[in-house]
PDB file of C-alpha atoms in Angstrom:
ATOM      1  CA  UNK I   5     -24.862   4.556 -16.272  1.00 64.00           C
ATOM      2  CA  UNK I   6     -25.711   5.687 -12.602  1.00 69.00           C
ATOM      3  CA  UNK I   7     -25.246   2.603 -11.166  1.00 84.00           C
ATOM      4  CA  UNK I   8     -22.092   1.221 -13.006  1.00 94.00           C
ATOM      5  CA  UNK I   9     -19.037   0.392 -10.486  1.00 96.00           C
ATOM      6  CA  UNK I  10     -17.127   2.956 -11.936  1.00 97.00           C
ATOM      7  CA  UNK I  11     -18.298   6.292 -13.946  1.00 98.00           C
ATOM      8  CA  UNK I  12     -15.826   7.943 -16.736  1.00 98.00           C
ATOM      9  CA  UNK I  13     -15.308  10.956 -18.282  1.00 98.00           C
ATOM     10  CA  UNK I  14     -12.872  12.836 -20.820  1.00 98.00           C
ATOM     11  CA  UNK I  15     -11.915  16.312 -20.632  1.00 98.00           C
ATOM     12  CA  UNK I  16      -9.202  17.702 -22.971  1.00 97.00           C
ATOM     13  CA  UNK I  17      -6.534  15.193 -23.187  1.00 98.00           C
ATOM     14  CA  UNK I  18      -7.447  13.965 -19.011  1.00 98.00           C
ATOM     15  CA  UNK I  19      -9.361  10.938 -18.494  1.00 98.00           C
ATOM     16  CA  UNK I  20     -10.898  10.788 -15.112  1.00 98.00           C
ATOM     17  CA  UNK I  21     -12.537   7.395 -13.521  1.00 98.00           C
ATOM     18  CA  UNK I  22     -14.433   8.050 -10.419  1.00 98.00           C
ATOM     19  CA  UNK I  23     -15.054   5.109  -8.221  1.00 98.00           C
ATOM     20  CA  UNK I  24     -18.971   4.737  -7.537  1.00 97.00           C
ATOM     21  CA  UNK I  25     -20.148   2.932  -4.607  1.00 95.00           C
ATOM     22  CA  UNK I  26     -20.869   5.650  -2.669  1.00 94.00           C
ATOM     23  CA  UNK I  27     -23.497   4.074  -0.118  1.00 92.00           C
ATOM     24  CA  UNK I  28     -20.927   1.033   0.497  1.00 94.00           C
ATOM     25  CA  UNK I  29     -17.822   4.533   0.959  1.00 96.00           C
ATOM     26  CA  UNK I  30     -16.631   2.457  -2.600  1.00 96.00           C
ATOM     27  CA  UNK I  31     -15.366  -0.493  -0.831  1.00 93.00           C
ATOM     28  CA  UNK I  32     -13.620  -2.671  -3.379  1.00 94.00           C
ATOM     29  CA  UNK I  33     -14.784  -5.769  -4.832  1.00 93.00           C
ATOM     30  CA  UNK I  34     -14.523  -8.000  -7.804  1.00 92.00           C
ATOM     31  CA  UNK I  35     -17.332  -5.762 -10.280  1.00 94.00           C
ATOM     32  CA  UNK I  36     -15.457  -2.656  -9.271  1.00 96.00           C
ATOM     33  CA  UNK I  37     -12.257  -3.704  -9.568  1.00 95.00           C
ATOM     34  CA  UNK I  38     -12.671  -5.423 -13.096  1.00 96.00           C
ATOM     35  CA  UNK I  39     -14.586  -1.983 -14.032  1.00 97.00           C
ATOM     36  CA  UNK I  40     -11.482   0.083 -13.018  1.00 98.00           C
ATOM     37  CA  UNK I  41      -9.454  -2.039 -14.554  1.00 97.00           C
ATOM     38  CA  UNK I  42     -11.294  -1.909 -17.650  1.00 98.00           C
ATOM     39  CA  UNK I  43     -11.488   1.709 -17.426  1.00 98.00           C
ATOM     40  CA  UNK I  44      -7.515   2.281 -17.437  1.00 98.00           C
ATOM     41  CA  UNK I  45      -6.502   0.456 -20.006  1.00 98.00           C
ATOM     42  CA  UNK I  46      -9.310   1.597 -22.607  1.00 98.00           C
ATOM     43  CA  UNK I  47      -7.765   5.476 -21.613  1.00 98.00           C
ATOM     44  CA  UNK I  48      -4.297   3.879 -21.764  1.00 98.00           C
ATOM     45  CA  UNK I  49      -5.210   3.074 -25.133  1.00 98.00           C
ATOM     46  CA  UNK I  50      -6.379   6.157 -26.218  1.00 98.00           C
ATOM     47  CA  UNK I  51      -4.049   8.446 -27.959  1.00 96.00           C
ATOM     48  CA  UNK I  52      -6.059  11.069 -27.158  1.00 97.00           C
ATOM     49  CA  UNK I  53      -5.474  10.860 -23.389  1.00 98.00           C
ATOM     50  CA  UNK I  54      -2.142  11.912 -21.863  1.00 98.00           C
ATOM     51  CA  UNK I  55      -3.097  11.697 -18.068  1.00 98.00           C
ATOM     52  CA  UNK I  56      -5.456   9.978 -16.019  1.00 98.00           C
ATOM     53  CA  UNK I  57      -7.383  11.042 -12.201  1.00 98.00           C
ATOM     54  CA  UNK I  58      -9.132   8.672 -10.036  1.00 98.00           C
ATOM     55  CA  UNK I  59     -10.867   9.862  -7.640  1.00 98.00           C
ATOM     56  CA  UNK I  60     -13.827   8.589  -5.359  1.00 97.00           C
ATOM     57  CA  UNK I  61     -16.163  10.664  -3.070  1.00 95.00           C
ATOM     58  CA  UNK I  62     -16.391  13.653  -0.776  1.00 95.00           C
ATOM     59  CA  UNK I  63     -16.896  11.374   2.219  1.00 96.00           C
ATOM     60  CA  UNK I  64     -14.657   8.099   1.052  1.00 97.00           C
ATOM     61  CA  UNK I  65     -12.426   7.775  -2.308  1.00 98.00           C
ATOM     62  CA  UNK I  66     -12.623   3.964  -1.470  1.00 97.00           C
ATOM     63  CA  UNK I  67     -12.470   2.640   2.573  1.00 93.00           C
ATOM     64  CA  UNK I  68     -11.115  -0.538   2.207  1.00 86.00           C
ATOM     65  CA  UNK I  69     -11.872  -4.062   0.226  1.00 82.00           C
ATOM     66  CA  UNK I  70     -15.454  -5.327   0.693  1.00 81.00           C
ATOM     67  CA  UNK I  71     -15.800  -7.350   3.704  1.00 84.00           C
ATOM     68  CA  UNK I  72     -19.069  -8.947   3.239  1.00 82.00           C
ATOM     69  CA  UNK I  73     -17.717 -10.336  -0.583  1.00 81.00           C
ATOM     70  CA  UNK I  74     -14.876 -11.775   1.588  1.00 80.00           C
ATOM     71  CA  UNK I  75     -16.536 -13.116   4.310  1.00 82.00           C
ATOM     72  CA  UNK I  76     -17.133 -16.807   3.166  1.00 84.00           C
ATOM     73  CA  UNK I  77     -13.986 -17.431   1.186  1.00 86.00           C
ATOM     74  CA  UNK I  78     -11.393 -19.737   1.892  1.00 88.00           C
ATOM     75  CA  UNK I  79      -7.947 -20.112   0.967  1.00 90.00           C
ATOM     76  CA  UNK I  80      -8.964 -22.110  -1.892  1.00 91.00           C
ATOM     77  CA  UNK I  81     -11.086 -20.090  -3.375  1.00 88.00           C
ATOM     78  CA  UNK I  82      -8.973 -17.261  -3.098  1.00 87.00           C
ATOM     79  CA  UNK I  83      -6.246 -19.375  -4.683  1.00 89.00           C
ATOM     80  CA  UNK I  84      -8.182 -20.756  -7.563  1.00 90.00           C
ATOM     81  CA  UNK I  85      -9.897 -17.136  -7.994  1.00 88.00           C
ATOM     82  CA  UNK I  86      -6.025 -15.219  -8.403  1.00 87.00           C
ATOM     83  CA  UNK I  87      -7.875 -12.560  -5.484  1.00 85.00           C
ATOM     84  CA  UNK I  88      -5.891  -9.582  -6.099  1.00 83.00           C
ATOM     85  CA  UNK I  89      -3.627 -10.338  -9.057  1.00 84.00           C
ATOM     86  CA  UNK I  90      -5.878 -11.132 -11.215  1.00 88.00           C
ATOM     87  CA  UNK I  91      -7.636  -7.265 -11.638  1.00 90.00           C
ATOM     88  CA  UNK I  92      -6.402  -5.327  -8.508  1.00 88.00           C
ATOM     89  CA  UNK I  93      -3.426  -5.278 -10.195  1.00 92.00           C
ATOM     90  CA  UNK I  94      -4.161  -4.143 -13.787  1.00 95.00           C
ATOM     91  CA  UNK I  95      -3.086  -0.494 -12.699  1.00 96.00           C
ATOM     92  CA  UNK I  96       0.801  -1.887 -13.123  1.00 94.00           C
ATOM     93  CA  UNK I  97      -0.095  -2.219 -16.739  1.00 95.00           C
ATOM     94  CA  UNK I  98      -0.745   1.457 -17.297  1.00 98.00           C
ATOM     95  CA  UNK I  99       2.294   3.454 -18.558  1.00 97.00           C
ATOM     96  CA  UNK I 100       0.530   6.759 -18.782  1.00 98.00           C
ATOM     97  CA  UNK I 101       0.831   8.769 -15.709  1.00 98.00           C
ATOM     98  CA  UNK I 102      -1.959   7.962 -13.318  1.00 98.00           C
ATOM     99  CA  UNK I 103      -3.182  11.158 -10.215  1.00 98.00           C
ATOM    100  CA  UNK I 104      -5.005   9.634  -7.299  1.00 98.00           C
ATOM    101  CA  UNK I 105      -7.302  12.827  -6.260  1.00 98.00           C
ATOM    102  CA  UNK I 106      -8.259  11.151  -2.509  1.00 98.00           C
ATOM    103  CA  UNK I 107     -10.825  13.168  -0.441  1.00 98.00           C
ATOM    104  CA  UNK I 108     -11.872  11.202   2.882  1.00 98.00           C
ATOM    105  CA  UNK I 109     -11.165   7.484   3.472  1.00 97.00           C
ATOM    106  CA  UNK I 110      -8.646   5.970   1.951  1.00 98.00           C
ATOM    107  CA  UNK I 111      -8.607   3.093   4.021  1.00 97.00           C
ATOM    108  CA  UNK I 112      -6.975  -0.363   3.205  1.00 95.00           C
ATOM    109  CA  UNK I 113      -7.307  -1.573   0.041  1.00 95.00           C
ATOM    110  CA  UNK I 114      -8.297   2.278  -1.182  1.00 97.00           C
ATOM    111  CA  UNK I 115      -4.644   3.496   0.486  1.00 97.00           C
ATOM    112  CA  UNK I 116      -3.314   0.454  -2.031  1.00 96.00           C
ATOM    113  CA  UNK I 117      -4.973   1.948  -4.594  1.00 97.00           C
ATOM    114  CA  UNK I 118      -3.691   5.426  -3.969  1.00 98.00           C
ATOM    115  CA  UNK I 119      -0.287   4.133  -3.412  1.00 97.00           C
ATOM    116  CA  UNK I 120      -0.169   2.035  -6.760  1.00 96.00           C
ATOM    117  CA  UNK I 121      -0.816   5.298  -8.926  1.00 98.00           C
ATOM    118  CA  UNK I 122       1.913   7.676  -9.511  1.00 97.00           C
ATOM    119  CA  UNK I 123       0.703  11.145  -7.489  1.00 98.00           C
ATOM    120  CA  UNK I 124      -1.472  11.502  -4.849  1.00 98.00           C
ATOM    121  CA  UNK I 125      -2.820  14.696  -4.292  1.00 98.00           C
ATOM    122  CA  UNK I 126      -4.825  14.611  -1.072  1.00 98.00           C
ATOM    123  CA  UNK I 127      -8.002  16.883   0.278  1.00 98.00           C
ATOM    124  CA  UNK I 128      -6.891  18.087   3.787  1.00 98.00           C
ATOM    125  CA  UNK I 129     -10.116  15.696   4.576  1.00 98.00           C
ATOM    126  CA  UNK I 130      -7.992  12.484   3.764  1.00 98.00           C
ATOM    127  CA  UNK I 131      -7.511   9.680   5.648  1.00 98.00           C
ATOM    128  CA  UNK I 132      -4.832   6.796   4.934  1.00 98.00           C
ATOM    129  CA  UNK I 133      -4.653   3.570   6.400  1.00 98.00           C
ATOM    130  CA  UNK I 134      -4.218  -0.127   6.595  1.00 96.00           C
ATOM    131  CA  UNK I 135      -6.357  -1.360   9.105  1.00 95.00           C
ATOM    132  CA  UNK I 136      -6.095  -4.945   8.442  1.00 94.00           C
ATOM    133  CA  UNK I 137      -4.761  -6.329  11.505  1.00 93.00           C
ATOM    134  CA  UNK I 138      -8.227  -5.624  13.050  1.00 94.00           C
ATOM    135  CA  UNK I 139      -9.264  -8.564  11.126  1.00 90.00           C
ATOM    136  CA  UNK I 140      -6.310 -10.698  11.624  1.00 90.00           C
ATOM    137  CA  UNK I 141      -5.162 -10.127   8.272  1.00 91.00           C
ATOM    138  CA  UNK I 142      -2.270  -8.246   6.153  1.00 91.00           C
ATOM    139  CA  UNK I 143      -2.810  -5.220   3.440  1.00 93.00           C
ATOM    140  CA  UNK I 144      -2.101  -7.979   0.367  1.00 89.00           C
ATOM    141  CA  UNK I 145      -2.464  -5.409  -2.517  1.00 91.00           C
ATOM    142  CA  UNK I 146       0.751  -4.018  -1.979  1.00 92.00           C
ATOM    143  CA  UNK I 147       0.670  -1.984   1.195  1.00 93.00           C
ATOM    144  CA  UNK I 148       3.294  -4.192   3.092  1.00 94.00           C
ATOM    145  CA  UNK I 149       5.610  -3.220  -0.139  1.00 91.00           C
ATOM    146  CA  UNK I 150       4.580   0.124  -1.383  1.00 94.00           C
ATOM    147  CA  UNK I 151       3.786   1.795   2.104  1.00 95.00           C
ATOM    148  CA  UNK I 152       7.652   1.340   3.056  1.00 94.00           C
ATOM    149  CA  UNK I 153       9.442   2.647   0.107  1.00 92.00           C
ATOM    150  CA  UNK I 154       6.754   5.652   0.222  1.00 94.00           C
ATOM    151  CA  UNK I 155       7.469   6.491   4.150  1.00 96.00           C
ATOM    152  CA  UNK I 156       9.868   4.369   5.837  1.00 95.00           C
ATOM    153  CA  UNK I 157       9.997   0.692   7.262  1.00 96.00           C
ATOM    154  CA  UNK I 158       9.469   2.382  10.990  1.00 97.00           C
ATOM    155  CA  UNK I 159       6.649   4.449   9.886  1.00 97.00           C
ATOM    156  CA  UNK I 160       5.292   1.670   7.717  1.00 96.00           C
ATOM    157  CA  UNK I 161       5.539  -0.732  10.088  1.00 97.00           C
ATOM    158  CA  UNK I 162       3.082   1.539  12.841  1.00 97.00           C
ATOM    159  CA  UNK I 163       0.814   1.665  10.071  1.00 97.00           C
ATOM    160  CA  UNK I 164       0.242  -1.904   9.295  1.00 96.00           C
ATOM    161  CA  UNK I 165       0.975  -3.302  13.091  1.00 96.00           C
ATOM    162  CA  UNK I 166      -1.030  -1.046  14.540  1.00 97.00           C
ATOM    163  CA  UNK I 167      -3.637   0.267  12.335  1.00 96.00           C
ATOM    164  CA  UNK I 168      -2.329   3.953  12.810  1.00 97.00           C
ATOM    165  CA  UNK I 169      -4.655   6.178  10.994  1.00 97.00           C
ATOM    166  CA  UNK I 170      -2.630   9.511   9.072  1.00 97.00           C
ATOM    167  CA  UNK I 171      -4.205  12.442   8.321  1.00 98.00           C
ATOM    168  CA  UNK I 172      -3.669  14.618   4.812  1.00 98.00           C
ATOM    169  CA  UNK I 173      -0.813  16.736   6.885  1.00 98.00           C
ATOM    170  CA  UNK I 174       0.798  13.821   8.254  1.00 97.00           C
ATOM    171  CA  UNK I 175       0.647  11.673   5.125  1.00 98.00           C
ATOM    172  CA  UNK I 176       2.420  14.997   3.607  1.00 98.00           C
ATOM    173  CA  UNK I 177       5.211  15.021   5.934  1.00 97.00           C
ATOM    174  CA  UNK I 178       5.890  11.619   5.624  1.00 96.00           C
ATOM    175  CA  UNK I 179       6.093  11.623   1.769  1.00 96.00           C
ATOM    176  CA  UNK I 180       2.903   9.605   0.941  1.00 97.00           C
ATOM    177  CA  UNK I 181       1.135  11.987  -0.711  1.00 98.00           C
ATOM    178  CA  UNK I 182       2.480  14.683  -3.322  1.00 97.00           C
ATOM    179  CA  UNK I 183       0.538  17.606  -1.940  1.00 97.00           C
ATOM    180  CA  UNK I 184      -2.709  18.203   0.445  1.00 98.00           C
ATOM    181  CA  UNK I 185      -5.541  21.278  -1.109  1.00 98.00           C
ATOM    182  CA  UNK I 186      -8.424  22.462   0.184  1.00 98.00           C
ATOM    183  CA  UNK I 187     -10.927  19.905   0.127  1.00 97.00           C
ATOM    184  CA  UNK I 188     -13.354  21.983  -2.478  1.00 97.00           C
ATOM    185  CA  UNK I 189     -10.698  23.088  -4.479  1.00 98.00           C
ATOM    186  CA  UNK I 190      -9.088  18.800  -4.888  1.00 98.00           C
ATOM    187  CA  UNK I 191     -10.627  18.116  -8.025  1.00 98.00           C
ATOM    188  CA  UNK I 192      -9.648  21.229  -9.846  1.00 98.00           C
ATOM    189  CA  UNK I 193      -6.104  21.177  -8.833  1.00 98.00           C
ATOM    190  CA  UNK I 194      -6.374  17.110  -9.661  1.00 98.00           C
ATOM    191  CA  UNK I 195      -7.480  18.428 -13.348  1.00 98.00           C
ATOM    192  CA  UNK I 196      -4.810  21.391 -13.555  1.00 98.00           C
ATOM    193  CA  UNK I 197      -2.051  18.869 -12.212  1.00 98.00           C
ATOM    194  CA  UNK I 198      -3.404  16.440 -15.366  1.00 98.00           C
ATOM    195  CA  UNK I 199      -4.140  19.047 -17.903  1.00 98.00           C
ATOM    196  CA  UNK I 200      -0.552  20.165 -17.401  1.00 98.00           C
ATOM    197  CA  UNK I 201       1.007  16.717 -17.702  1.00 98.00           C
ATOM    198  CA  UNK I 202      -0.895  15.456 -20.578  1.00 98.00           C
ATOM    199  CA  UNK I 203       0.474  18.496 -22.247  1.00 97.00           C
ATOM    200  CA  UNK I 204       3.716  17.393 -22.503  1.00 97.00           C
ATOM    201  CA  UNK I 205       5.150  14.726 -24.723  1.00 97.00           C
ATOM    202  CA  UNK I 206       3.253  11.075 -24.031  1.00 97.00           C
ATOM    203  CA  UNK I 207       6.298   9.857 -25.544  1.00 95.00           C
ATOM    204  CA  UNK I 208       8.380  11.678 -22.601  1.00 96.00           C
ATOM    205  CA  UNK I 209       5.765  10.682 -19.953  1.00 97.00           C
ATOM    206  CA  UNK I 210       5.625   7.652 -20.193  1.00 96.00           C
ATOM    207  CA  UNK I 211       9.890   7.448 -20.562  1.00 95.00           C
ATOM    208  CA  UNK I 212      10.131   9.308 -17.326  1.00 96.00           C
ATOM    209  CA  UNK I 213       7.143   7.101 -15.582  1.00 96.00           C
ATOM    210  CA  UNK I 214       9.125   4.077 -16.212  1.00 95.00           C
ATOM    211  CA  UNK I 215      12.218   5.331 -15.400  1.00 94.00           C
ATOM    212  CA  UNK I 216      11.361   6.444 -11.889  1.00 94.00           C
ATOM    213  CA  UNK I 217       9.129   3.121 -11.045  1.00 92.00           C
ATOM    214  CA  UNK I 218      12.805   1.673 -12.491  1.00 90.00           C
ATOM    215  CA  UNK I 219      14.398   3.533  -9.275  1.00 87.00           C
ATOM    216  CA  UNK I 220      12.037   1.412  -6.763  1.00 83.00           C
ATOM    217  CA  UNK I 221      12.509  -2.123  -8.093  1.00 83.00           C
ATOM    218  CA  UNK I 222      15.921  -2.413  -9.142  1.00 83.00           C
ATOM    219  CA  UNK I 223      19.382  -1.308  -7.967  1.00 84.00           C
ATOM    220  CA  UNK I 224      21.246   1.866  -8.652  1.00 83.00           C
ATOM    221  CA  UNK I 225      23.405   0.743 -11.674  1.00 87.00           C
ATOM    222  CA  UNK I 226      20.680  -0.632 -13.378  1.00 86.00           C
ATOM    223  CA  UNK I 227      18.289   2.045 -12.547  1.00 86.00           C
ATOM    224  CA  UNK I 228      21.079   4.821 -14.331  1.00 87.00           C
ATOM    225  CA  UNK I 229      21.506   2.605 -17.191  1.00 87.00           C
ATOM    226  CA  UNK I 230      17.829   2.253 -17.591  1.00 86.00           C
ATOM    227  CA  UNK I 231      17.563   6.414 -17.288  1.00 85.00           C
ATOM    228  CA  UNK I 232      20.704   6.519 -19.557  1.00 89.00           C
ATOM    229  CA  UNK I 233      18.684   4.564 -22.261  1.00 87.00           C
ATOM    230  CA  UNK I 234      15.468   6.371 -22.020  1.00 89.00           C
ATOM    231  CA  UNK I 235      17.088   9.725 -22.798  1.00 86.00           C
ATOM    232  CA  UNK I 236      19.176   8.561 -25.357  1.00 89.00           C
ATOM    233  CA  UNK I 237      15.829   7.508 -26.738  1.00 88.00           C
ATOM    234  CA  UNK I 238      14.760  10.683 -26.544  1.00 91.00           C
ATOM    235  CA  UNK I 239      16.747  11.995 -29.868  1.00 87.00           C
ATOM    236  CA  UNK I 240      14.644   9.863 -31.705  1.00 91.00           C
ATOM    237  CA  UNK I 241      11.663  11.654 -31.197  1.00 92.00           C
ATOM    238  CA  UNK I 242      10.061  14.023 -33.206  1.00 93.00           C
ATOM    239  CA  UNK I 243       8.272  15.976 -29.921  1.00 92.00           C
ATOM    240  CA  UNK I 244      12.372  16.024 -28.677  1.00 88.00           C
ATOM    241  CA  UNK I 245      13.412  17.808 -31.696  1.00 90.00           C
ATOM    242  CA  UNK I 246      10.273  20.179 -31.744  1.00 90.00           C
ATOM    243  CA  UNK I 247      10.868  21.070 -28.173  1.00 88.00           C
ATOM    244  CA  UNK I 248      14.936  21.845 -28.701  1.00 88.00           C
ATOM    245  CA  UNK I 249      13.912  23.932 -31.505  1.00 91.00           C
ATOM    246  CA  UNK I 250      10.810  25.706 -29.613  1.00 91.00           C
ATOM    247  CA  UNK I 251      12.947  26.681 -26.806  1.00 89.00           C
ATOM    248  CA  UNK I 252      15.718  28.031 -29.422  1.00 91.00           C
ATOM    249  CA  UNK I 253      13.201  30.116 -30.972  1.00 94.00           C
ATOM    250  CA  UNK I 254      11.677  31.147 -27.767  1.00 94.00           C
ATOM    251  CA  UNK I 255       8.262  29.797 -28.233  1.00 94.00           C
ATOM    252  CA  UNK I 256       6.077  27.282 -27.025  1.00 94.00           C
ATOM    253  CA  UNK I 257       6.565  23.937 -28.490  1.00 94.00           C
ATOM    254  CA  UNK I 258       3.827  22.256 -29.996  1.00 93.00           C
ATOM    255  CA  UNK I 259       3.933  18.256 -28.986  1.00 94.00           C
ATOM    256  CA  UNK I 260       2.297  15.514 -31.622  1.00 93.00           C
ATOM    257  CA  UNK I 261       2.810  12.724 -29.087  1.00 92.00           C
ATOM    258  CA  UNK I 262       5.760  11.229 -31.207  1.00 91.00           C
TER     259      UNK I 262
END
């Protein structure tokens, strides 16, 4: 459907969601947000799918929450209403590897967004930030914790105190972003980048995905022992074996996704 919040597609084993409010530059609300959530988990799901891309548009892949839906609330409302946790945060849910393709804006909540997937490829049109201070408020969908363990606490804290704006070069060199392309060229690197992933064992994926987001949120020991675990794992797969055995033979393996 044209209008829909969100629009979906499959292409070989990729899913890609594209967000789809272009004349509002995708700003995020409740409908959207629900859709997208919606939208993960069915590909999440799906054996079928080994990766998944959002992206947005040309101009804006999403520049910020939508103000006017915010506008009247209070803090009860957004209390009784869970605002954020209850669908902005569905994306943690996902354990199959998840490419932000971000051309343009990427402005508050849409730089959340970014940052909550697992690689950001960037258009050298990109734009991050977390403007939110302009409004007397904080970026509350994860920016205050992401944004630091992807650049820095100084760097982090320009950002969010003063509303810095980084382009796709800078947002390279500071490690927010995986890689900047050519803007007309980001969604076919975005689908290379997922056709190559998804071809490897989901299985494995979604082992190393975890392992890695196990690096951010816990300490060292744990982290190893967590890794440790995970590979052991690893010889109980049938996609391990085949892939010990391909490269003995000096072929290509040939994954089932168990």
């Amino acid at each position: 459907m044209p209008d829909a919040p969100v629009l979906t597609h499959v292409d070989g084993r990729v899913g890609v969601i594209t967000l789809n409010r272009p004349r509002q530059l995708n700003a995020l609300n409740d409908a959207l947000m629900d859709a997208l959530g919606a939208a993960l988990l069915a590909f999440d799901a799906d054996a079928g799918i080994g990766a998944i891309v959002v992206t947005g548009g040309d101009t804006a892949f999403a520049a910020g929450a939508d103000i006017a839906a915010m506008a009247d609330w209070g803090y009860a409302d957004v209390v009784r209403d869970d605002f954020i946790t209850r669908n902005w945060e569905t994306i943690r849910r996902v354990r199959k590897p998840v490419i932000a393709a971000v051309a343009g804006f990427a402005y508050g909540g849409g730089c959340e967004l970014a940052l909550a997937c697992d690689i950001v490829l960037a258009a050298e049109s990109a734009r991050f930030a977390l403007p939110e201070i302009k409004l007397a408020m904080l970026p509350g969908a994860g920016g205050t914790q992401r944004l630091p363990r992807a650049i820095g606490k100084a760097k982090a804290m320009e950002m969010c105190l003063a509303a810095r704006v980084l382009d796709a070069a800078e947002a390279d060199r500071y490690g927010l972003v995986s890689r900047v392309v050519p803007s007309d060229a980001l969604m076919t690197e975005a689908m290379a980048l997922a056709a190559r992933i998804a071809g490897y064992s989901l299985p494995a994926l979604v082992a190393i995905k975890e392992s890695v987001n196990r690096a951010w949120e816990s300490s060292l020991s744990e982290g190893i022992l967590f890794e440790r675990r995970q590979l052991h794992a690893r010889f109980a797969t049938e996609d391990a074996r085949e892939g010990l055995s391909a490269f003995l033979a000096r072929r290509p393996p040939v994954f089932g996704h168990r």
